[in-house]
Coordinates of C-alpha atoms and ligand atoms in Angstrom, one line a residue:
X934 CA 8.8 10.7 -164.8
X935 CA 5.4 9.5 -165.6
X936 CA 2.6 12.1 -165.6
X937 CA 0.0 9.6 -163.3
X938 CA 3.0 10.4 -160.8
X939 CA 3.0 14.1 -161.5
X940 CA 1.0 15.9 -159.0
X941 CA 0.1 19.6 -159.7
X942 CA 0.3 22.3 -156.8
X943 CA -3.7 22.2 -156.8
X944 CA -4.0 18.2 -156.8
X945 CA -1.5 17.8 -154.3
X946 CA -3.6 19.7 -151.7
X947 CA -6.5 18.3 -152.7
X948 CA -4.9 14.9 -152.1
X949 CA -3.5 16.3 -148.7
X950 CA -6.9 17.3 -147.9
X951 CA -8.6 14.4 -148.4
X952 CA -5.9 12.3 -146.9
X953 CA -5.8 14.6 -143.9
X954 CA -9.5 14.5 -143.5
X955 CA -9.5 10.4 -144.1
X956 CA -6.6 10.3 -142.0
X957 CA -8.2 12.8 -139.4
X958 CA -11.5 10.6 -139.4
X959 CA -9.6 7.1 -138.8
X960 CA -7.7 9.0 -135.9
X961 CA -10.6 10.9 -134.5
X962 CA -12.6 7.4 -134.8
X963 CA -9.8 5.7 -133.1
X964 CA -9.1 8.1 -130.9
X965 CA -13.1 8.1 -129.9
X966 CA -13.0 4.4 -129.9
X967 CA -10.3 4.6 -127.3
X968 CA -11.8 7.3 -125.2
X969 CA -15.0 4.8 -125.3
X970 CA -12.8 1.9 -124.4
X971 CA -11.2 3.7 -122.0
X972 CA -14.4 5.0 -120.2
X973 CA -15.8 1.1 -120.4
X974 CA -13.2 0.0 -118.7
X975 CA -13.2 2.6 -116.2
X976 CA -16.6 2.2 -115.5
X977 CA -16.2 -1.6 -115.6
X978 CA -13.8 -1.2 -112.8
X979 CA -15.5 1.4 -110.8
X980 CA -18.5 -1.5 -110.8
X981 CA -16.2 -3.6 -109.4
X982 CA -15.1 -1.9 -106.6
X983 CA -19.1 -1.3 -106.0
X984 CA -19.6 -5.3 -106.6
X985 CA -17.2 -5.7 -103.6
X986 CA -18.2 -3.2 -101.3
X987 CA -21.7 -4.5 -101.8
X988 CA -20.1 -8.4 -100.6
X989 CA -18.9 -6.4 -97.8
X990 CA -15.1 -6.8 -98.4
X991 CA -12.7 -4.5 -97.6
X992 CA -10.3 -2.6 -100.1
X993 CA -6.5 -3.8 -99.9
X994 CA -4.0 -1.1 -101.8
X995 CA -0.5 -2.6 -102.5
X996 CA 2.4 -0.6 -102.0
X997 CA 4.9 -1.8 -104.7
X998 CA 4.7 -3.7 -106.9
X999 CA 7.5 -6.5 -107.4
X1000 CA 8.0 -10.4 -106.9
X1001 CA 5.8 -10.5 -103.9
X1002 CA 3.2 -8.4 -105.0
X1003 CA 2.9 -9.5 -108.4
X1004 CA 3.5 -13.3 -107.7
X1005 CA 1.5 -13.9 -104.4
X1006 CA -0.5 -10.9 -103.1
X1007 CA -2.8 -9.9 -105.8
X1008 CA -3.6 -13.1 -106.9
X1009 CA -4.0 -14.2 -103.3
X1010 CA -6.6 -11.2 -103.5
X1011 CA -8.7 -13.1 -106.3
X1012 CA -8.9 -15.9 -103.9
X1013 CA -10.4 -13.8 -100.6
X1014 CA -13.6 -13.4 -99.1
X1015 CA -13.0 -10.5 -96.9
X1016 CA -10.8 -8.7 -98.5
X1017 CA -10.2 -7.3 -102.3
X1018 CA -7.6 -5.5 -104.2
X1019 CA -9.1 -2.2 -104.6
X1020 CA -6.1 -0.1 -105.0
X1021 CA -1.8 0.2 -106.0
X1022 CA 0.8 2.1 -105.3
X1023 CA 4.0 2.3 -107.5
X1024 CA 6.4 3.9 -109.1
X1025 CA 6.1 2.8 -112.3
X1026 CA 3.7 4.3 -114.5
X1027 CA 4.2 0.9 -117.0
X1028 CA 3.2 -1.2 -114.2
X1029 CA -0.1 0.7 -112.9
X1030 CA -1.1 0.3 -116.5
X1031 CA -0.5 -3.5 -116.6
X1032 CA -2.3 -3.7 -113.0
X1033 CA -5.3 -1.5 -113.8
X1034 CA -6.5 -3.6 -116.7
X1035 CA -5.1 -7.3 -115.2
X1036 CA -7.4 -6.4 -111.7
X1037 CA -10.4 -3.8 -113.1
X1038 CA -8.5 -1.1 -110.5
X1039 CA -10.5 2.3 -111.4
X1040 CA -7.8 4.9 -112.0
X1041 CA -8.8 7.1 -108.7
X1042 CA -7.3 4.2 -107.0
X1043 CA -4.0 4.6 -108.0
X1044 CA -1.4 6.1 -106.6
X1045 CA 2.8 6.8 -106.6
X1046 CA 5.0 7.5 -103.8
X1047 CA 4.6 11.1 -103.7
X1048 CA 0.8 11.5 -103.6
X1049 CA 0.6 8.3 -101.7
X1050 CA -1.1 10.2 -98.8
X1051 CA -4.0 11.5 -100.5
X1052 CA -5.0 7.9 -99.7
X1053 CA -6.8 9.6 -96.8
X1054 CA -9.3 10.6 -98.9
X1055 CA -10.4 7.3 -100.5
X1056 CA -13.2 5.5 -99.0
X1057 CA -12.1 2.4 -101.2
X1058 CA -9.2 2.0 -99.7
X1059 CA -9.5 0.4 -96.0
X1060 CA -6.0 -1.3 -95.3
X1061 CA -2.8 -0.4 -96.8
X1062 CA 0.0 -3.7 -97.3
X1063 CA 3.7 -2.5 -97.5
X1064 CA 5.4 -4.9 -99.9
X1065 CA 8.4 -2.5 -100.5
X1066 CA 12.2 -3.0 -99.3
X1067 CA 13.0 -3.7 -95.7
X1068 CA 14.2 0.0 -95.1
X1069 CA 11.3 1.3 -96.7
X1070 CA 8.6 -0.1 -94.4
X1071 CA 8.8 2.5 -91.3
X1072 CA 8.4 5.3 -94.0
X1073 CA 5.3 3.7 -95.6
X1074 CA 3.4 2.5 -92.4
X1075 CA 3.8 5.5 -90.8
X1076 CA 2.2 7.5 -93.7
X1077 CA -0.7 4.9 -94.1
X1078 CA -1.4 5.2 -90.5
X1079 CA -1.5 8.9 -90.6
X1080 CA -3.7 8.5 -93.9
X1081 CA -6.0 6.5 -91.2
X1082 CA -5.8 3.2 -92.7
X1083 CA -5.0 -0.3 -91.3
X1084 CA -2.0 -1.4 -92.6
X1085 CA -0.4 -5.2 -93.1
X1086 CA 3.3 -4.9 -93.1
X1087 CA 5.8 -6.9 -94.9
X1088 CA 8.7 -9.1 -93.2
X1089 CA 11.0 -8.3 -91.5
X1090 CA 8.7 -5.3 -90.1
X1091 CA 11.8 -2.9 -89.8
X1092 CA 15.7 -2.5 -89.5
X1093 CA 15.7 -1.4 -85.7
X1094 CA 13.8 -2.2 -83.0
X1095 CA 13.5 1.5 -82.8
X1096 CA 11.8 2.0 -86.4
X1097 CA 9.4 -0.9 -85.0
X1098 CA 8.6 1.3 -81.6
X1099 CA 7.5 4.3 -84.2
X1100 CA 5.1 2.1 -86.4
X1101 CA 3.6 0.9 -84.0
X1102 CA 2.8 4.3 -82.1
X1103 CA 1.9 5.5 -85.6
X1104 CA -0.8 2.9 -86.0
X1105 CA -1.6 3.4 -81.9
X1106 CA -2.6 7.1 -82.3
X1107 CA -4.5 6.8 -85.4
X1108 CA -6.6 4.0 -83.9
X1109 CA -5.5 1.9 -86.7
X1110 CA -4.8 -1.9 -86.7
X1111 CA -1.1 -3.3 -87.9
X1112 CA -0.3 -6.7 -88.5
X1113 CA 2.8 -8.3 -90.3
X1114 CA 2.9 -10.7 -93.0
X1115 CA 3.6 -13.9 -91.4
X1116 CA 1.3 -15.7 -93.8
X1117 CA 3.1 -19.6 -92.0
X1118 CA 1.3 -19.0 -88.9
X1119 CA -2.4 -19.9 -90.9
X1120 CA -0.1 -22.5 -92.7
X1121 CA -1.5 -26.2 -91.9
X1122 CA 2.0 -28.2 -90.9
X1123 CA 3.2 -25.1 -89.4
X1124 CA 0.5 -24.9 -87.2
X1125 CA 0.7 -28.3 -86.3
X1126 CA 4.1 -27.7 -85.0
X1127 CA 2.7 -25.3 -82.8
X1128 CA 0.4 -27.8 -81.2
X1129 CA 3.1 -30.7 -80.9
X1130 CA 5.1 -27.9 -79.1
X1131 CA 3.0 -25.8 -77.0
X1132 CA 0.7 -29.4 -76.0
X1133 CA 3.5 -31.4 -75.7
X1134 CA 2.7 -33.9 -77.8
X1135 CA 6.2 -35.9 -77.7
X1136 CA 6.6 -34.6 -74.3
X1137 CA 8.4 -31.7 -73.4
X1138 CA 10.4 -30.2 -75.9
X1139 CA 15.0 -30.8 -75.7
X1140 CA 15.6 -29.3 -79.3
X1141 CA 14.6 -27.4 -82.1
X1142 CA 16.4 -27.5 -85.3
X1143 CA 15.2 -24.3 -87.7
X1144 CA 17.0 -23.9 -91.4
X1145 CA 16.2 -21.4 -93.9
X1146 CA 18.7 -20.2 -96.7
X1147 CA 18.6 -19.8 -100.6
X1148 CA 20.4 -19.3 -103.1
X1149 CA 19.4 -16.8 -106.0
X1150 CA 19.7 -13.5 -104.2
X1151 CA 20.1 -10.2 -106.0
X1152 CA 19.2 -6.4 -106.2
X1153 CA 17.9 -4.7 -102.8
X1154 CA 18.6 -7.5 -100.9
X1155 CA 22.5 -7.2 -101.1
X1156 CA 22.6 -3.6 -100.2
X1157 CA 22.7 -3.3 -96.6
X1158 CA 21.0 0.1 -96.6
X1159 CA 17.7 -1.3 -98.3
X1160 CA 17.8 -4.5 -96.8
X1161 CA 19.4 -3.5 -93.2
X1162 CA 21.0 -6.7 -93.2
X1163 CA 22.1 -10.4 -94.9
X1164 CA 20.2 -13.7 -95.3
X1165 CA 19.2 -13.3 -91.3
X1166 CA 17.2 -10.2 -91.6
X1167 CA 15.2 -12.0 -95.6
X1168 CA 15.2 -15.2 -95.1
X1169 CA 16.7 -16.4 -91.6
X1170 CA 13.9 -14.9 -90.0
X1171 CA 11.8 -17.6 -90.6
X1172 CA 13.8 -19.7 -88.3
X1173 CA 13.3 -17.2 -85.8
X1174 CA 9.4 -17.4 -86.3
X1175 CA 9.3 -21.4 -86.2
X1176 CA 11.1 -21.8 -83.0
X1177 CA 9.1 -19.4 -81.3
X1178 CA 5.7 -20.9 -83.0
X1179 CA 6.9 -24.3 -81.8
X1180 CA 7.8 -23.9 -79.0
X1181 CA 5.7 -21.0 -77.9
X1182 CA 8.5 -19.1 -76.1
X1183 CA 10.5 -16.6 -76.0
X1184 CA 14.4 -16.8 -76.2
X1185 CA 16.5 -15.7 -73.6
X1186 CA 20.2 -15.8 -75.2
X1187 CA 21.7 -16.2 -78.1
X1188 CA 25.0 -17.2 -79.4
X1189 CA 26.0 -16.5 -83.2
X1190 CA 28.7 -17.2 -85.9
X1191 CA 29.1 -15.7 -89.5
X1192 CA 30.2 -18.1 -92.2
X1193 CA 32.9 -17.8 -94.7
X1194 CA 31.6 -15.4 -97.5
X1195 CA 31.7 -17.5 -101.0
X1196 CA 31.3 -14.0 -102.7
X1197 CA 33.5 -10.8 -100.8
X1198 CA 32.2 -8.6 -103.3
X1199 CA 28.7 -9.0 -103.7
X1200 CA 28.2 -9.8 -99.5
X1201 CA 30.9 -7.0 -98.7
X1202 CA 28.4 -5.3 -96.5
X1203 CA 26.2 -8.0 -95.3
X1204 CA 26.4 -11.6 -94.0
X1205 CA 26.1 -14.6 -96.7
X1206 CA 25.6 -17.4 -94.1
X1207 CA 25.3 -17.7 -90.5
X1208 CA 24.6 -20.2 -87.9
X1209 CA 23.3 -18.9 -84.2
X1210 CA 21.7 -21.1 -81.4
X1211 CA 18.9 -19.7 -79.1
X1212 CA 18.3 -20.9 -75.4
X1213 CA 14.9 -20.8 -74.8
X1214 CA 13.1 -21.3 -70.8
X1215 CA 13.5 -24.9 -69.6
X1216 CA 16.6 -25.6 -70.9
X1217 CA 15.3 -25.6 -74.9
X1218 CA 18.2 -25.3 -77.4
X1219 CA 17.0 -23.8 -80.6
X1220 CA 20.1 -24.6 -83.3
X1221 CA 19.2 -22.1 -86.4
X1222 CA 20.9 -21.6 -90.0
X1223 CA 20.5 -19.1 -93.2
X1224 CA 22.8 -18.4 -96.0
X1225 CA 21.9 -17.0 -99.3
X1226 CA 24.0 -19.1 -101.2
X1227 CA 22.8 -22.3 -99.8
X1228 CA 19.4 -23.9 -100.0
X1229 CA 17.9 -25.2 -96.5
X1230 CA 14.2 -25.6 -95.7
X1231 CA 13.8 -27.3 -92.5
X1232 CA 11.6 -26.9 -88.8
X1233 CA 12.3 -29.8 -86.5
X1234 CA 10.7 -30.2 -82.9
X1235 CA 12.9 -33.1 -81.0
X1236 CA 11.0 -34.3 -77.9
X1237 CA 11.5 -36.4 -74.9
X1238 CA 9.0 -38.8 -76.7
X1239 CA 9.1 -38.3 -80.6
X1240 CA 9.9 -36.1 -83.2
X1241 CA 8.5 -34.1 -85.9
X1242 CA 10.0 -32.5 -88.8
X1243 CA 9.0 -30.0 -91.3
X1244 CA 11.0 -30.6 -94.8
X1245 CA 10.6 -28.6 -96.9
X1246 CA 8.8 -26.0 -94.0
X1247 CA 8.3 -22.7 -95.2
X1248 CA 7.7 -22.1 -99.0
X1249 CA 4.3 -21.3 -100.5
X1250 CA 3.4 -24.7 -101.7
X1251 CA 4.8 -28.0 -101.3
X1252 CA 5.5 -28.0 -97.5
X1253 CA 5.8 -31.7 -96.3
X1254 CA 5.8 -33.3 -92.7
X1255 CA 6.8 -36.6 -91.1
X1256 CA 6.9 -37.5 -87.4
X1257 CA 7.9 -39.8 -85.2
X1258 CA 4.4 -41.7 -85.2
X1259 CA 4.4 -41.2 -89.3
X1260 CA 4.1 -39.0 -92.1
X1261 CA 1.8 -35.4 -91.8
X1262 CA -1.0 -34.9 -94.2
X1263 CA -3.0 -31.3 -94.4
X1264 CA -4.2 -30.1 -97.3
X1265 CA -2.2 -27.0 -99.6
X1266 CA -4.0 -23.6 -98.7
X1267 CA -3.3 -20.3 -99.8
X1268 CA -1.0 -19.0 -97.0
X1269 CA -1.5 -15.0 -98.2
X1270 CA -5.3 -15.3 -99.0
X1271 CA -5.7 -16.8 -95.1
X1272 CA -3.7 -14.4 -93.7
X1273 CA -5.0 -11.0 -95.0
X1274 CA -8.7 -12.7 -94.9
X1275 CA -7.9 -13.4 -91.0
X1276 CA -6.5 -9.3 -90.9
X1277 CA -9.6 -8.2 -92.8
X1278 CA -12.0 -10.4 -90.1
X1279 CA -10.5 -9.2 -87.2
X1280 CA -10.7 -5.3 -88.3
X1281 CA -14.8 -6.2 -89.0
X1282 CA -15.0 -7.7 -85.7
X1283 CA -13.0 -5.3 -83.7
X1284 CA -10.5 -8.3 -82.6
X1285 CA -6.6 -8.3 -81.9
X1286 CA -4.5 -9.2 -85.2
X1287 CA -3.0 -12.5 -84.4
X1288 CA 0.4 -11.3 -86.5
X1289 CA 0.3 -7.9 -84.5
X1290 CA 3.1 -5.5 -85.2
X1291 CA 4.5 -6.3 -81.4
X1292 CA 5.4 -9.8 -83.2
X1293 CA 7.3 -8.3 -85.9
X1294 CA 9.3 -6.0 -83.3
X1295 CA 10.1 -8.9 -81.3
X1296 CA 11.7 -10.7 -84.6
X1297 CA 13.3 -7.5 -85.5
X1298 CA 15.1 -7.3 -81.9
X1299 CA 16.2 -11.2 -81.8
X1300 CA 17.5 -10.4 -85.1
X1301 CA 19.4 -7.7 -83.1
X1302 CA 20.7 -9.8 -80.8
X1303 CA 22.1 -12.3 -83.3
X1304 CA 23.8 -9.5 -84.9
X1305 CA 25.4 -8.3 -81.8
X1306 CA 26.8 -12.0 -80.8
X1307 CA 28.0 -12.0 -84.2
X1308 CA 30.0 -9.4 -83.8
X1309 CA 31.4 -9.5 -80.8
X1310 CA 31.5 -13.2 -80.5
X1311 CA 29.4 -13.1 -77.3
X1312 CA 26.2 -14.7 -75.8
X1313 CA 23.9 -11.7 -75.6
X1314 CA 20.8 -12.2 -73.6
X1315 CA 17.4 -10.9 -74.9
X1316 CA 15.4 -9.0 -72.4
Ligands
NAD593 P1 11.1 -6.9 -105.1 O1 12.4 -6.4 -105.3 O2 10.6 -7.9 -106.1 O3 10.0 -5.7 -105.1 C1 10.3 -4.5 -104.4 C2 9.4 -3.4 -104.9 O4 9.7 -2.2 -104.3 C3 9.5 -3.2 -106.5 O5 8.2 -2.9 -107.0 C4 10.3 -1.9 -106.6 O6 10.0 -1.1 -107.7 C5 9.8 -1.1 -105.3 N1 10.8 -0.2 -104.8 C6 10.5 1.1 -104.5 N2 11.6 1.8 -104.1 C7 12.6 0.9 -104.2 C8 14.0 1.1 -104.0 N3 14.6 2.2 -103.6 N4 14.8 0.0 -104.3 C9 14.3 -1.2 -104.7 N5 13.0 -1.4 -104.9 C10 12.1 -0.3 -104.7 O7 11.0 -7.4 -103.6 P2 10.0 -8.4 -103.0 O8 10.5 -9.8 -103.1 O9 8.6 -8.2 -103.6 O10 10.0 -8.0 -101.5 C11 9.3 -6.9 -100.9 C12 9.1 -7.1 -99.4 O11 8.3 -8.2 -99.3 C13 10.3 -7.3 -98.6 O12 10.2 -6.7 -97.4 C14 10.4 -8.8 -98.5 O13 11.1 -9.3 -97.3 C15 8.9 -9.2 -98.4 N6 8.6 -10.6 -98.9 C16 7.9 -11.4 -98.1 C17 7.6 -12.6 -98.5 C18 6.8 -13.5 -97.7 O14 6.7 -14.7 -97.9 N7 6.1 -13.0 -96.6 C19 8.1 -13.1 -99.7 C20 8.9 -12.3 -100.5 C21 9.1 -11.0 -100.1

């Protein structure tokens, strides 16, 4: 062995010294660096919140954080003027990292599932969004009421009509206001439906022709005990909402068939595809699909006049119109930043919700209904 790489008891702990000193500085430096950093950014996001306040917004915390969240909420949130993401809740300590730095969210603002109700104590937080599965919602609504915030609550609002009864009691006694996210009814072409409906526009009103299936579904949604039920409850819903928007009524029966399952396995507890038709006042036949292995996209109002037709009629962006009289033309908003910037308005100005939780327990017990003619392979009638 060469001597140069001969180290003697003495030189080897004066190298280790000076490494571990040099080594000690660069980490100390670093590790100073990243306090500083750290503290910056915390700062830079507490400044933030107070840049907000200041504009007079109010603070929206998400609970969960996946596809919807992630895709459409928060950056709905850069886009509002009454409203701001001040706040998450998740799980995942990997994603509140990602989040914190994407949206300048000061760490006091974040929250999991178990501390979630120390939410109470944060000014910064003034409305709480559940954006968690279907089953989930009653759980999360009812603690943000008691926490004595406002709360937005995702589609479908609950499993049972019951869970829907108990959220909004919640949000009663707290003095709290609830709305659901039905971001289509501040949509341009689905409001225009509303008006050729409920004015009469191609005269009164014979059929209505409601779609709404896709075909990609996985995880939560396929387990009935996350999801409390198939395509109807995620996606068929929709339908639901657009015949009662076009029309503006209520139905009164409905009849319902399940379709053959393409998949027994993965649908072995929940429907793939079904087709139900609603009678609505005045003799209205509403004639509804969903599936979740089948793509369908369609709201169509046939009058004694005219017609119009919504094709595709509920995504987030491309919907397209024609009528009768010739094609629709609105221009694309952002559905989510309207809706939660109509929630946030409403709560400053002391006004009802226009997507109150009574809308979302009416969905959630026609949903019922179809289940129950399903089933048993009888009309039910909706009280
Ligand atoms: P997702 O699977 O992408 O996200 C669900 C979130 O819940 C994830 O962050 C997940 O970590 C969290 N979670 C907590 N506990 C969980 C559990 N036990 N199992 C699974 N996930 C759990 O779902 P998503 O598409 O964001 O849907 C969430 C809600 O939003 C649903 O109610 C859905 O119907 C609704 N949604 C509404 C729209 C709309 O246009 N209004 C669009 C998509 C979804």
């Amino acid at each position: 062995m060469k001597k140069s790489f001969q180290l003697s008891r003495r030189t080897f702990i004066e190298h280790s010294y000076r490494y571990s000193v040099a080594a000690f500085s660069v980490y100390s430096f670093s590790s100073l660096t990243s306090c500083q950093s750290k503290q910056e950014k915390e700062e830079k996001s507490e400044q933030n919140v107070s840049e907000q306040q200041a504009s007079k917004k109010l603070g929206i915390a998400l609970v969960g954080l996946g596809n919807y969240s992630k895709g459409q909420l928060a950056p709905a949130l850069q886009e509002t003027q009454h409203c701001y993401l001040s706040g998450i809740v998740t799980g995942s300590p990997d994603k509140a990292d990602e989040w914190k730095t994407k949206y300048n969210i000061p760490e006091k603002n974040i929250y999991n599932y178990e501390n979630f109700d120390q939410i109470k104590d944060n000014p910064d937080i003034d409305i709480i969004y559940v954006v968690l599965p279907n089953a989930m919602h009653k759980e999360f609504v009812v603690r943000a009421a008691k926490a004595g915030k406002h709360v937005i609550c995702e589609k479908p609002m609950a499993v049972t009509v019951q869970e829907c009864d108990e959220m909004i009691a919640a949000c009663k006694e707290a003095g709290k206001m609830l709305s659901i996210g039905y971001r289509l009814r501040f949509e341009p072409y689905n409001r225009e439906m509303t008006r050729f409906g409920t004015e009469k526009v191609f005269g009164n009103i014979k059929k209505v022709i409601a779609e709404n299936g896709m075909s990609d579904t996985e995880g939560w949604r396929l387990n009935k005990a996350l999801a409390g039920g198939g395509s109807l409850m995620d996606v068929g819903i929709y339908a639901i909402q657009g015949v009662r928007y076009t029309t503006g009524m209520e139905p009164i029966a409905v009849t319902a068939k399940e379709g053959p399952k393409k998949d027994k396995d993965r649908f072995k507890d929940i429907e793939d595809s079904l087709s139900w038709t609603m009678e609505m006042p005045g003799g209205i036949i509403a004639e509804c699909k969903t599936a979740y292995t089948n793509e369908m996209n369609k709201l169509r109002l046939e009058g004694e006049n005219g017609w119009a037709e919504l094709s595709p009629a509920y995504p987030y962006k491309g919907i397209k119109g024609e009528t009768s009289n010739g094609k629709m033309d609105f221009p694309e908003v952002n559905q989510q930043a309207l809706q939660m910037d109509a929630f946030a308005q409403a709560i400053k100005e002391n006004k009802p919700s226009t997507v109150p939780g009574e809308m979302g327990k009416q969905d959630v017990k026609i949903i019922q209904a179809i289940y129950e003619a399903m089933r048993t392979g009888k009309k039910v009638t909706i009280s």
